[in-house]
Short mmCIF file of C-alpha atoms and ligand atoms in Angstrom, two decimals:
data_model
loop_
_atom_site.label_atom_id
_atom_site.label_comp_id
_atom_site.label_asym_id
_atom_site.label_seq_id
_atom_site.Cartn_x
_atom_site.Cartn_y
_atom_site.Cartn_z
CA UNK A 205 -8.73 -31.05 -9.90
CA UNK A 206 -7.73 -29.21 -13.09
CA UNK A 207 -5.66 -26.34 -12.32
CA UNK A 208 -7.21 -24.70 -15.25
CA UNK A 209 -11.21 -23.93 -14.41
CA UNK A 210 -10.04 -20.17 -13.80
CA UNK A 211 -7.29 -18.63 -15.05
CA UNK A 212 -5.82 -15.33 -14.80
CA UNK A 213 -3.05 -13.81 -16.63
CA UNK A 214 -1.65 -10.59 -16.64
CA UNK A 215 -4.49 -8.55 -15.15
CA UNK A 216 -3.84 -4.98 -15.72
CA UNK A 217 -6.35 -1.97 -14.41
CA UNK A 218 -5.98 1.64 -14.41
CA UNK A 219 -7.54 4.56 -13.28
CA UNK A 220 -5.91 7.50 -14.60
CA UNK A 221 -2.13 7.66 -12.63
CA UNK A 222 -3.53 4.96 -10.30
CA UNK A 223 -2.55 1.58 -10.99
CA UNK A 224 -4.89 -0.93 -9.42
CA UNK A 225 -3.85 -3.87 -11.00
CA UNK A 226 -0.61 -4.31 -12.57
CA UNK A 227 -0.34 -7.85 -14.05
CA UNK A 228 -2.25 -9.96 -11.57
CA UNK A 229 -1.86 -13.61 -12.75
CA UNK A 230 -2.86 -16.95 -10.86
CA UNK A 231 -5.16 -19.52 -11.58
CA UNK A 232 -7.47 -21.98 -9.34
CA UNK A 233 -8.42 -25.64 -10.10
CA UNK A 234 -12.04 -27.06 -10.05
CA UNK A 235 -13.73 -26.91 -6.44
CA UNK A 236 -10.58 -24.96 -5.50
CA UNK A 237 -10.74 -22.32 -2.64
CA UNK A 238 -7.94 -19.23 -2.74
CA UNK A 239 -8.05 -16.60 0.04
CA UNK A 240 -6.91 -13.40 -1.43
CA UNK A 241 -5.33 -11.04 1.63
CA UNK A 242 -3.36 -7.63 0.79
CA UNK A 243 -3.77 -3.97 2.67
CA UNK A 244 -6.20 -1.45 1.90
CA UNK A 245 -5.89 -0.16 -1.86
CA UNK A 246 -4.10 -3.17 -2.79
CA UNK A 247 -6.71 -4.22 -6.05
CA UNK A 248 -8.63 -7.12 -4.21
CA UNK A 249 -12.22 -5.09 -5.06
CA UNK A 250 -10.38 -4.23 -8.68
CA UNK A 251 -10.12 -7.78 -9.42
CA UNK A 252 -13.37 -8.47 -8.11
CA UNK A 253 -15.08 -5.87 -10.23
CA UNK A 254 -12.65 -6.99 -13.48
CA UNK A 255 -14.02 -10.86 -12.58
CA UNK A 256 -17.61 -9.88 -12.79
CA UNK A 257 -17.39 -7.52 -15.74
CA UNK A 258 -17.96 -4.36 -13.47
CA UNK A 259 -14.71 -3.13 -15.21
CA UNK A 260 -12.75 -4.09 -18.19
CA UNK A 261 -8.78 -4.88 -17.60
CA UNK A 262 -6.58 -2.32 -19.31
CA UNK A 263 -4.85 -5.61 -20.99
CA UNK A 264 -4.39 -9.33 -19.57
CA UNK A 265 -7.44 -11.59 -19.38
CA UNK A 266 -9.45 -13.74 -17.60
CA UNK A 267 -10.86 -17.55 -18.36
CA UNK A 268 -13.41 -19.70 -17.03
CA UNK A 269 -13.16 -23.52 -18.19
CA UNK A 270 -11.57 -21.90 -21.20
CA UNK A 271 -14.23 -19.20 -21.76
CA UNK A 272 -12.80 -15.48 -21.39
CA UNK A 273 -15.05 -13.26 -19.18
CA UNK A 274 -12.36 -10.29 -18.64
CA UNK A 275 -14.00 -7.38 -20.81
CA UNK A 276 -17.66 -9.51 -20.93
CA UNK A 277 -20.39 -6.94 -19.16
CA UNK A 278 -21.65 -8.55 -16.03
CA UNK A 279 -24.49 -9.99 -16.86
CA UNK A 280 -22.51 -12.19 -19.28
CA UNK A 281 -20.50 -13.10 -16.80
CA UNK A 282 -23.31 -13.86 -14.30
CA UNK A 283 -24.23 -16.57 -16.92
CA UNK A 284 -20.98 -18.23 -17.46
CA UNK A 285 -21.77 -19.05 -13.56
CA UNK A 286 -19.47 -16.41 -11.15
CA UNK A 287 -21.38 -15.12 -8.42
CA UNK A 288 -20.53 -12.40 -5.79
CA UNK A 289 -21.09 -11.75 -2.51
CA UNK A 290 -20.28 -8.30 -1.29
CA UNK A 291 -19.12 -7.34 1.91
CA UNK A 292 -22.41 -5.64 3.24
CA UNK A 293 -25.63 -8.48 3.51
CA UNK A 294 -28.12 -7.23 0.09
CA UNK A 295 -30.82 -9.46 1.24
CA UNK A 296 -34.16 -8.16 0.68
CA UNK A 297 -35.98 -6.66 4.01
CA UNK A 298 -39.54 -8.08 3.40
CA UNK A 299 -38.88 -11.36 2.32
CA UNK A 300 -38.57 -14.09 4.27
CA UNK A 301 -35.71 -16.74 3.90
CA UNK A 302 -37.95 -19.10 1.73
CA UNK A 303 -38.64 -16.49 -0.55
CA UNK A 304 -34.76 -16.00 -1.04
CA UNK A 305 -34.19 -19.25 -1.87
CA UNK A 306 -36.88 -19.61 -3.92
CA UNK A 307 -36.00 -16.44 -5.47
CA UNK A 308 -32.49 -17.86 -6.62
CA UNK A 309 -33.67 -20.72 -7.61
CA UNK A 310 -36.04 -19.48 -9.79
CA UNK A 311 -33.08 -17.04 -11.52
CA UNK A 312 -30.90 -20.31 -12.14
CA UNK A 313 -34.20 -22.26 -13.57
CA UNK A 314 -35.59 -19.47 -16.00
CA UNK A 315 -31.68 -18.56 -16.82
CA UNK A 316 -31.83 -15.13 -14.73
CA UNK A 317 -34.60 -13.92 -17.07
CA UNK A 318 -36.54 -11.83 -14.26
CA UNK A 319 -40.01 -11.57 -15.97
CA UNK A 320 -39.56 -15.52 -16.02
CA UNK A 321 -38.56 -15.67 -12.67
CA UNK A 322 -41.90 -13.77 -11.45
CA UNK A 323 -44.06 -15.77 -12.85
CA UNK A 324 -42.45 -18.53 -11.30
CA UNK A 325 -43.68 -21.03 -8.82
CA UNK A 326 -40.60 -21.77 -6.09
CA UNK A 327 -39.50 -24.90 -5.11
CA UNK A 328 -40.37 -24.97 -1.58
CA UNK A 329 -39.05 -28.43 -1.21
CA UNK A 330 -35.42 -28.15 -2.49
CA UNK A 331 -35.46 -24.40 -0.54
CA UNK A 332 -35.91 -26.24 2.69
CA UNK A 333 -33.73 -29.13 1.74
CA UNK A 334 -30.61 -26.91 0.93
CA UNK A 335 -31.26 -24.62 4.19
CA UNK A 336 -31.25 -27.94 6.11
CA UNK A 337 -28.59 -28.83 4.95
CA UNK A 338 -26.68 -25.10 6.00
CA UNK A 339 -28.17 -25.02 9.23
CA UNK A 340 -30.69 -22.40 8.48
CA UNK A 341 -33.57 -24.67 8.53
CA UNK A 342 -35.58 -22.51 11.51
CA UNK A 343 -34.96 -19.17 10.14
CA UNK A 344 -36.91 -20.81 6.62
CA UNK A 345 -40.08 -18.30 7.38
CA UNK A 346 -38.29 -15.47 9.57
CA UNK A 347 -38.36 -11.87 7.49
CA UNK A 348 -34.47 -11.41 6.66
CA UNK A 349 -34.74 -7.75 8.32
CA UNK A 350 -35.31 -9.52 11.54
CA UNK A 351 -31.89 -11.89 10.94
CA UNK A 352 -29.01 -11.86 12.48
CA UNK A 353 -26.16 -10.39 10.68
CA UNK A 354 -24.23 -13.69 10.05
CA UNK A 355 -27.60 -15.14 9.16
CA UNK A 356 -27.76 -12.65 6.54
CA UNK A 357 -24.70 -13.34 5.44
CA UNK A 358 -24.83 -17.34 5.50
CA UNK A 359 -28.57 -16.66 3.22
CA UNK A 360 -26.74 -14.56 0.70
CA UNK A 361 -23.74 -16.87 0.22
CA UNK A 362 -26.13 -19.97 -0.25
CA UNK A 363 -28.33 -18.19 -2.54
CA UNK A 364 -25.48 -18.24 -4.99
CA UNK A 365 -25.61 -21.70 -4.69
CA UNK A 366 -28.72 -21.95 -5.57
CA UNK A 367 -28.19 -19.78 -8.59
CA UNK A 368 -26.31 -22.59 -9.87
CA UNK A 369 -22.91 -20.66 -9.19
CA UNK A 370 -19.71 -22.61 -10.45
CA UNK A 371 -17.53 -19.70 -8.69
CA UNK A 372 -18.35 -18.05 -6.07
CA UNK A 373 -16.52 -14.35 -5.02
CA UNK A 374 -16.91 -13.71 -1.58
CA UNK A 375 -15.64 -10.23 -0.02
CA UNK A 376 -14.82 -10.24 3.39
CA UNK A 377 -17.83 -12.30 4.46
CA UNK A 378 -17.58 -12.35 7.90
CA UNK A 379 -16.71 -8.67 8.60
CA UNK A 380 -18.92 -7.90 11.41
CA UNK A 381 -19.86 -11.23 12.48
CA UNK A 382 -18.89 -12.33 15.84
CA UNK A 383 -16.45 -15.35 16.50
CA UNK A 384 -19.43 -18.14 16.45
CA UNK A 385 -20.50 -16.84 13.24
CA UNK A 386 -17.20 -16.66 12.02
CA UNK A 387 -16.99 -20.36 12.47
CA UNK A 388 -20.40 -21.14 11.17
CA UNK A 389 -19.08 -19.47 7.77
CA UNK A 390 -16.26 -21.27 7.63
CA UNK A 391 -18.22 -24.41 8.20
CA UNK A 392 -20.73 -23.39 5.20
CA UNK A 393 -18.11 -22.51 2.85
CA UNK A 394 -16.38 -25.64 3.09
CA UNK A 395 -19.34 -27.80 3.14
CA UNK A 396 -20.64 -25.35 -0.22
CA UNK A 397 -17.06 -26.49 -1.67
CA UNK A 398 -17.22 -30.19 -1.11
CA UNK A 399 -20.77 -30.96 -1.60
CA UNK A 400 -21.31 -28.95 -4.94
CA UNK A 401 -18.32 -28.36 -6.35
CA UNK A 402 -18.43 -24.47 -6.75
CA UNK A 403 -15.20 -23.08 -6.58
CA UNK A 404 -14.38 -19.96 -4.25
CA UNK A 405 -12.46 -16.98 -4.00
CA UNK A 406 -12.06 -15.07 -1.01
CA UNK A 407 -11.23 -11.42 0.16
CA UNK A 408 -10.73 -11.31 3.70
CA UNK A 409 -8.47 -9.17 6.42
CA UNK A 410 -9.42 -11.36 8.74
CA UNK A 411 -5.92 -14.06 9.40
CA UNK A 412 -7.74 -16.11 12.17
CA UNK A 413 -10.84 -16.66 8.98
CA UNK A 414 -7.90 -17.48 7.08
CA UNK A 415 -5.68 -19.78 9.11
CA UNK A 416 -9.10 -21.59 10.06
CA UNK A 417 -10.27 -21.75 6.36
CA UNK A 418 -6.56 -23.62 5.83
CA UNK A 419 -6.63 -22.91 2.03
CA UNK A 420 -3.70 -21.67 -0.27
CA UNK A 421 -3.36 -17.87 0.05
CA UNK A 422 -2.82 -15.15 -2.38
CA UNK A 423 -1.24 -12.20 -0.65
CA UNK A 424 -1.33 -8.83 -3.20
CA UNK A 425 0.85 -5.35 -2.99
CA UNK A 426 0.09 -2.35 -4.80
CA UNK A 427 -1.70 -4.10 -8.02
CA UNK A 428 0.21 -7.56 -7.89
CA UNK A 429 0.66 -10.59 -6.36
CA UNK A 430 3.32 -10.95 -3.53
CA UNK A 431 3.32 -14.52 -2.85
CA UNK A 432 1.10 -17.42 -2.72
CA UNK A 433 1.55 -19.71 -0.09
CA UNK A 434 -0.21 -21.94 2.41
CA UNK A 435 -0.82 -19.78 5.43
CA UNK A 436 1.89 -20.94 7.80
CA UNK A 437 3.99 -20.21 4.57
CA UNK A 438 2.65 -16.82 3.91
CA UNK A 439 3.02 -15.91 7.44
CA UNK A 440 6.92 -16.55 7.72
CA UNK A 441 7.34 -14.64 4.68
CA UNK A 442 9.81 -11.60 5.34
CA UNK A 443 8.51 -9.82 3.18
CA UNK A 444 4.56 -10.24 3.76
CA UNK A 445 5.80 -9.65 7.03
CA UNK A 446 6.99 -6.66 7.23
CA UNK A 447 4.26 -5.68 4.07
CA UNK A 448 1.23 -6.18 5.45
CA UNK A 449 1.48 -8.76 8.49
CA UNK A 450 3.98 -7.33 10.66
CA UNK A 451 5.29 -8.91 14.16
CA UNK A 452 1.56 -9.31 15.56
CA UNK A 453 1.04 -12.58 13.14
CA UNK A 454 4.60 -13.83 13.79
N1 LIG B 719 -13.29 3.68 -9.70
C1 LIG B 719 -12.09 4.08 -9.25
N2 LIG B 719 -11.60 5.28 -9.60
C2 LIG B 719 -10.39 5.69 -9.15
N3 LIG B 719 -9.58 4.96 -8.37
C3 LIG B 719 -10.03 3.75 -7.98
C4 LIG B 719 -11.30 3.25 -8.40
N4 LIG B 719 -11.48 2.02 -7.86
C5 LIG B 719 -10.36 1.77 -7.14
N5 LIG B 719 -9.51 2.80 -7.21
C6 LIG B 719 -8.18 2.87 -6.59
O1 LIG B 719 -7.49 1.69 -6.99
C7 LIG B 719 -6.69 1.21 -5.90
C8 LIG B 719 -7.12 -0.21 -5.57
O2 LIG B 719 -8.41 -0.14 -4.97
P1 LIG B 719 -9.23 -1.42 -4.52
O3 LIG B 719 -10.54 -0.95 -4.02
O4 LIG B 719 -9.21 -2.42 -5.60
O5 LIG B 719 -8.34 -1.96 -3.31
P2 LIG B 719 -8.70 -3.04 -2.18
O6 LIG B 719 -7.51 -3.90 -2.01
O7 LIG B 719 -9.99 -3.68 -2.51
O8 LIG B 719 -8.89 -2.13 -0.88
P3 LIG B 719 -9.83 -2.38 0.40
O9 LIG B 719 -9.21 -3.51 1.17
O10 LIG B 719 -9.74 -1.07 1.13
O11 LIG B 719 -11.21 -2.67 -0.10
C9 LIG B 719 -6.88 2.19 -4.75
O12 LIG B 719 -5.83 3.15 -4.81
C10 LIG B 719 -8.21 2.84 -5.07
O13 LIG B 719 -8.30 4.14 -4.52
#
């Protein structure tokens, strides 16, 4: 693990007297995970949007294996290989789960050029092999408007993956899902991690997601990181504690 495939220094974002981000700075090796936790208004979507080139920082910067993407537009970004999930599912009604996959895999083999990618021909084969492989195998010809909601979910984070996604930004991907689900996330993004390398960053409010996840935490307050910790570390933090925690986590 290199502890420099994404690196983050001195993230600063502003909207007018409102100060999202004021120096946010950490970094995350190769096929690292990071759970990023904070209250409401903290920056977590700020940095998300400043990651993908939805915003520009103010000042500070952002690096993938050594290329900057901070101030890049998105679709720059989308090439250098970071991939987001947002909270609500944006899978597409009519299509059936094949047709996602084949979808993103025709994006990562035409580059994400979309008249390319409709006048290509999926790969049925490595579709089925990769929902196999996520436990999603039976759903391969359901229409996604008929899914479950942590079905959804699950389809959206592994068509990143087949994108060709080096990181993956996931927010709050199991809000909604009920505690099976939960789990079944958790079990996909680790086995995502391990078998292909992508690394992941994660927004989530959800501290039983993140003690079962069992990655290094970031906690943020008011535009900056608080402390990073492992979560039995975060948790006895005074300070988190009484932050954002309180007694209930104790
Ligand atoms: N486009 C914008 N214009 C003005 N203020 C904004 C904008 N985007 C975010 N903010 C403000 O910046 C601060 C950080 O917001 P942000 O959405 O990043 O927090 P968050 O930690 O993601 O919150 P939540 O957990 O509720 O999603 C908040 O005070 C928010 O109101």
């Amino acid at each position: 693990m290199t502890a420099d495939f994404l690196n983050i220094d001195g993230l600063r974002k502003s909207f007018g007297g409102i100060h999202a981000l004021q120096g946010v700075s950490f970094s995350l090796g190769a096929a690292g995970i990071k759970c990023i936790v904070g209250p409401n208004g903290c920056g977590k979507s700020t940095l998300f949007n400043v990651l993908t080139g939805v915003l520009a920082p103010d000042s500070g910067t952002a690096t993938l294996e050594g290329n900057r993407i901070s101030g890049l537009n998105a679709h720059r970004v989308s090439r250098l290989g970071v991939g987001r999930k947002f909270q609500v599912p944006g899978v597409l009604s009519d299509l059936t789960v094949m047709e996602h996959m084949e979808i993103a895999l025709a994006a990562r083999a035409t580059g994400g050029k979309v008249w390319k990618t409709l006048n290509w021909r999926g790969n049925r084969a490595e579709s089925l092999a990769m929902l196999a492989d996520a436990g999603l195998a039976e759903y391969a010809d359901k229409i996604a408007s008929q899914l479950p909601h942590g079905i959804k979910q699950r389809l959206e984070i592994l068509m990143l993956v087949a994108r060709g996604m080096k990181l993956l930004l996931l927010d709050e991907p199991t809000a909604g899902m009920t505690a099976t689900e939960t789990q079944a996330t958790i079990d996909l993004i680790r086995r995502i991690n391990q078998t292909t390398g992508a690394a992941i960053l994660v927004i989530e409010h959800d501290m039983t997601f993140v003690r079962n996840l069992a990655c290094p935490l970031i906690v943020m307050m008011r535009g900056e990181v608080l402390r990073e910790g492992t979560y039995d570390e975060v948790r006895a933090d005074p300070q988190v504690r009484s932050a954002y925690l309180g007694d209930r986590h104790a």
